[in-house]
């Protein structure tokens, strides 16, 4: 089946079940985090410019396509040493989850229109993310800026982790239990195979999609029922 046929089939399921819920992950599912990574690399390069101009130049030369899931791995793949990679990782960690940086993100093509179409068909779009409550402000601003349906808690809702240090997987298990009580979950979108498998296990009748963007590299094989797409264009 083509990407269009797969995405259309889920919309047909939404039409057939009034109030149906479609769950969307955010990072590397609806949003590309590449520009957020690049901004932090640029700021780190500026910070080390006087002490190590060569490394700063290498970091500035890294393109979107060369980014790996871990910023330390990106640095090491470009020949930078352990010490610098470790410093960069600390610098990155202090910024990547902060509200102003969330506004750097671009969208995975077709996402805003697809989330809106779910609602137009009588369904609900739930954004369920490993971002925590401290990131609500930047997340809401980013959703609005890119014209996603506004998460008003009715047709669209934003479900964030209560605490930053809560593991994403455990949070999603519990959040899905609560979302499942609010209506039929007919589909989901994720970039982590482990999370897609959780959706399939929890809602076996739904259509569950894995975005071919990037993931944490955990060695998890996607369930055979997983539907694969590149983005949300139909
Ligand atoms: Mg994600």
Short mmCIF file of C-alpha atoms and ligand atoms in Angstrom, two decimals:
data_model
loop_
_atom_site.label_atom_id
_atom_site.label_comp_id
_atom_site.label_asym_id
_atom_site.label_seq_id
_atom_site.Cartn_x
_atom_site.Cartn_y
_atom_site.Cartn_z
CA UNK A 1 0.00 0.00 0.00
CA UNK A 2 1.19 3.50 -0.73
CA UNK A 3 1.69 6.10 2.00
CA UNK A 4 -1.44 7.90 0.76
CA UNK A 5 -3.54 4.73 0.90
CA UNK A 6 -2.35 3.95 4.45
CA UNK A 7 -3.04 7.47 5.71
CA UNK A 8 -6.43 7.61 3.97
CA UNK A 9 -7.41 4.25 5.49
CA UNK A 10 -6.91 5.61 9.01
CA UNK A 11 -9.03 8.67 8.18
CA UNK A 12 -11.79 6.32 7.00
CA UNK A 13 -11.63 4.57 10.38
CA UNK A 14 -11.93 7.96 12.10
CA UNK A 15 -15.03 8.76 10.00
CA UNK A 16 -16.55 5.42 10.99
CA UNK A 17 -16.08 5.96 14.75
CA UNK A 18 -17.34 9.35 16.00
CA UNK A 19 -15.04 10.73 18.70
CA UNK A 20 -12.21 8.40 17.68
CA UNK A 21 -8.78 9.33 18.98
CA UNK A 22 -5.56 9.44 16.96
CA UNK A 23 -2.39 9.81 19.04
CA UNK A 24 0.63 11.69 17.72
CA UNK A 25 4.09 11.74 19.25
CA UNK A 26 5.86 15.10 18.78
CA UNK A 27 9.66 14.87 18.55
CA UNK A 28 10.73 13.34 15.22
CA UNK A 29 7.09 12.44 14.50
CA UNK A 30 5.18 15.74 13.99
CA UNK A 31 8.29 17.90 14.46
CA UNK A 32 11.79 17.54 13.11
CA UNK A 33 14.29 18.38 15.85
CA UNK A 34 17.13 18.89 13.36
CA UNK A 35 17.12 22.69 13.45
CA UNK A 36 17.04 22.65 17.26
CA UNK A 37 20.18 20.45 17.19
CA UNK A 38 21.87 22.74 14.67
CA UNK A 39 21.18 25.87 16.70
CA UNK A 40 22.78 24.28 19.77
CA UNK A 41 25.78 23.12 17.73
CA UNK A 42 26.17 26.67 16.45
CA UNK A 43 26.01 28.11 19.99
CA UNK A 44 28.54 25.57 21.25
CA UNK A 45 30.86 26.40 18.34
CA UNK A 46 30.66 30.08 19.29
CA UNK A 47 31.41 29.21 22.94
CA UNK A 48 34.59 27.26 22.09
CA UNK A 49 35.74 29.44 19.17
CA UNK A 50 38.67 31.10 20.97
CA UNK A 51 40.00 27.96 22.63
CA UNK A 52 39.52 25.54 19.70
CA UNK A 53 38.81 27.23 16.37
CA UNK A 54 39.33 24.02 14.42
CA UNK A 55 36.70 22.06 16.37
CA UNK A 56 34.34 25.05 16.14
CA UNK A 57 34.75 25.00 12.36
CA UNK A 58 34.06 21.27 12.20
CA UNK A 59 30.87 21.69 14.26
CA UNK A 60 29.65 24.55 12.07
CA UNK A 61 30.12 22.38 9.00
CA UNK A 62 27.69 19.69 10.19
CA UNK A 63 24.54 19.50 8.07
CA UNK A 64 21.01 18.40 8.96
CA UNK A 65 21.56 15.11 7.14
CA UNK A 66 24.67 14.31 9.18
CA UNK A 67 22.95 14.60 12.56
CA UNK A 68 22.71 11.40 14.57
CA UNK A 69 20.27 10.76 17.39
CA UNK A 70 22.92 11.58 19.99
CA UNK A 71 24.82 14.85 19.67
CA UNK A 72 27.93 13.22 21.19
CA UNK A 73 27.86 10.58 18.43
CA UNK A 74 27.52 13.33 15.82
CA UNK A 75 30.63 15.03 17.22
CA UNK A 76 32.64 11.80 17.41
CA UNK A 77 31.67 10.85 13.84
CA UNK A 78 33.32 14.12 12.79
CA UNK A 79 36.59 13.23 14.51
CA UNK A 80 36.15 15.29 17.67
CA UNK A 81 37.57 13.78 20.85
CA UNK A 82 35.77 12.28 23.85
CA UNK A 83 36.34 15.29 26.09
CA UNK A 84 34.82 17.71 23.59
CA UNK A 85 31.94 15.34 22.83
CA UNK A 86 31.22 15.10 26.56
CA UNK A 87 31.28 18.88 26.98
CA UNK A 88 29.00 19.26 23.98
CA UNK A 89 26.59 16.70 25.39
CA UNK A 90 26.33 18.73 28.64
CA UNK A 91 25.87 21.98 26.71
CA UNK A 92 23.18 20.34 24.55
CA UNK A 93 21.37 18.81 27.52
CA UNK A 94 21.09 22.21 29.21
CA UNK A 95 19.30 23.64 26.14
CA UNK A 96 17.51 20.97 24.10
CA UNK A 97 14.53 20.69 26.47
CA UNK A 98 14.10 24.43 27.05
CA UNK A 99 11.12 26.37 25.73
CA UNK A 100 12.92 28.95 23.53
CA UNK A 101 14.73 26.18 21.68
CA UNK A 102 11.49 24.32 20.89
CA UNK A 103 10.56 27.16 18.55
CA UNK A 104 13.46 26.18 16.27
CA UNK A 105 11.71 22.96 15.21
CA UNK A 106 10.33 22.52 11.74
CA UNK A 107 7.49 20.17 10.87
CA UNK A 108 7.43 16.73 9.28
CA UNK A 109 5.59 17.59 6.03
CA UNK A 110 1.81 17.21 6.01
CA UNK A 111 1.45 16.83 9.80
CA UNK A 112 -0.63 19.94 10.58
CA UNK A 113 -3.05 19.19 7.73
CA UNK A 114 -3.38 15.55 8.77
CA UNK A 115 -4.09 16.36 12.44
CA UNK A 116 -6.70 18.88 11.24
CA UNK A 117 -8.27 16.32 8.91
CA UNK A 118 -8.69 13.87 11.80
CA UNK A 119 -10.80 16.54 13.51
CA UNK A 120 -12.68 17.41 10.30
CA UNK A 121 -13.69 13.75 10.11
CA UNK A 122 -15.19 13.87 13.61
CA UNK A 123 -12.17 12.53 15.46
CA UNK A 124 -9.73 13.93 18.02
CA UNK A 125 -6.00 14.53 17.73
CA UNK A 126 -4.03 13.88 20.92
CA UNK A 127 -0.41 15.02 21.09
CA UNK A 128 1.28 12.65 23.56
CA UNK A 129 4.92 13.41 24.14
CA UNK A 130 7.87 12.65 26.35
CA UNK A 131 8.25 16.43 26.74
CA UNK A 132 7.43 17.42 30.32
CA UNK A 133 5.06 20.03 31.79
CA UNK A 134 7.92 22.53 31.99
CA UNK A 135 7.95 22.50 28.18
CA UNK A 136 4.22 23.20 27.78
CA UNK A 137 4.64 26.89 26.93
CA UNK A 138 7.14 26.34 24.13
CA UNK A 139 5.25 23.28 22.85
CA UNK A 140 1.93 25.15 22.61
CA UNK A 141 3.64 28.09 20.90
CA UNK A 142 5.31 25.76 18.42
CA UNK A 143 2.04 23.93 17.64
CA UNK A 144 0.25 27.23 16.99
CA UNK A 145 3.08 28.67 14.95
CA UNK A 146 2.93 25.70 12.59
CA UNK A 147 -0.90 25.79 12.45
CA UNK A 148 -1.58 22.49 14.17
CA UNK A 149 -5.09 22.20 15.68
CA UNK A 150 -4.96 24.09 18.97
CA UNK A 151 -4.81 21.76 21.99
CA UNK A 152 -7.90 23.03 23.82
CA UNK A 153 -8.49 19.69 25.55
CA UNK A 154 -11.53 18.94 23.40
CA UNK A 155 -10.88 18.17 19.73
CA UNK A 156 -7.14 18.35 20.31
CA UNK A 157 -5.23 17.72 23.53
CA UNK A 158 -1.64 17.97 24.67
CA UNK A 159 -0.50 15.20 27.03
CA UNK A 160 2.86 15.95 28.64
CA UNK A 161 4.98 14.06 31.17
CA UNK A 162 4.34 15.28 34.72
CA UNK A 163 8.06 15.26 35.54
CA UNK A 164 11.19 15.60 33.42
CA UNK A 165 12.95 12.63 35.03
CA UNK A 166 10.10 10.17 34.44
CA UNK A 167 11.11 7.60 31.77
CA UNK A 168 9.21 8.15 28.50
CA UNK A 169 8.09 4.54 28.14
CA UNK A 170 6.57 4.25 31.62
CA UNK A 171 4.84 7.60 31.11
CA UNK A 172 3.35 6.47 27.80
CA UNK A 173 2.05 3.20 29.29
CA UNK A 174 0.14 5.15 31.94
CA UNK A 175 -0.97 7.97 29.60
CA UNK A 176 -2.35 5.43 27.11
CA UNK A 177 -4.37 3.78 29.82
CA UNK A 178 -6.02 7.13 30.56
CA UNK A 179 -6.47 8.09 26.92
CA UNK A 180 -8.06 4.70 26.23
CA UNK A 181 -10.78 5.56 28.75
CA UNK A 182 -11.74 8.67 26.79
CA UNK A 183 -12.73 6.98 23.54
CA UNK A 184 -11.66 4.51 20.88
CA UNK A 185 -7.99 4.88 19.93
CA UNK A 186 -8.00 4.06 16.21
CA UNK A 187 -4.44 4.98 15.33
CA UNK A 188 -1.10 6.40 16.35
CA UNK A 189 2.13 7.87 15.01
CA UNK A 190 5.58 7.38 16.55
CA UNK A 191 9.24 7.37 15.64
CA UNK A 192 10.33 4.91 18.35
CA UNK A 193 9.77 1.22 17.44
CA UNK A 194 9.44 0.34 21.12
CA UNK A 195 6.56 2.81 21.49
CA UNK A 196 4.82 1.64 18.29
CA UNK A 197 4.92 -1.89 19.69
CA UNK A 198 3.29 -0.62 22.87
CA UNK A 199 0.43 0.94 20.86
CA UNK A 200 -0.09 -2.27 18.88
CA UNK A 201 -0.22 -4.31 22.06
CA UNK A 202 -2.60 -1.89 23.79
CA UNK A 203 -4.90 -1.16 20.81
CA UNK A 204 -4.50 -4.14 18.48
CA UNK A 205 -7.39 -3.10 16.21
CA UNK A 206 -5.85 0.30 15.47
CA UNK A 207 -3.55 1.39 12.69
CA UNK A 208 -0.15 2.24 14.13
CA UNK A 209 2.49 4.06 12.15
CA UNK A 210 6.27 4.31 12.45
CA UNK A 211 7.77 7.47 10.96
CA UNK A 212 10.95 6.85 9.06
CA UNK A 213 12.75 9.81 10.67
CA UNK A 214 15.16 8.79 13.43
CA UNK A 215 15.00 7.07 16.78
CA UNK A 216 17.11 6.41 19.84
CA UNK A 217 18.78 3.36 18.30
CA UNK A 218 17.45 0.94 20.88
CA UNK A 219 17.61 -2.51 19.29
CA UNK A 220 13.86 -3.10 19.07
CA UNK A 221 12.23 -4.74 16.05
CA UNK A 222 8.94 -3.14 15.03
CA UNK A 223 5.94 -5.50 15.27
CA UNK A 224 4.91 -6.95 11.91
CA UNK A 225 1.62 -4.99 12.06
CA UNK A 226 3.54 -1.67 12.01
CA UNK A 227 2.70 0.65 9.13
CA UNK A 228 5.65 2.56 7.71
CA UNK A 229 5.55 6.13 6.37
CA UNK A 230 8.09 8.84 5.57
CA UNK A 231 5.87 11.82 6.43
CA UNK A 232 2.18 12.83 6.39
CA UNK A 233 1.80 13.87 2.76
CA UNK A 234 -1.07 12.25 0.89
MG1 LIG B 1 9.59 10.91 19.30
#
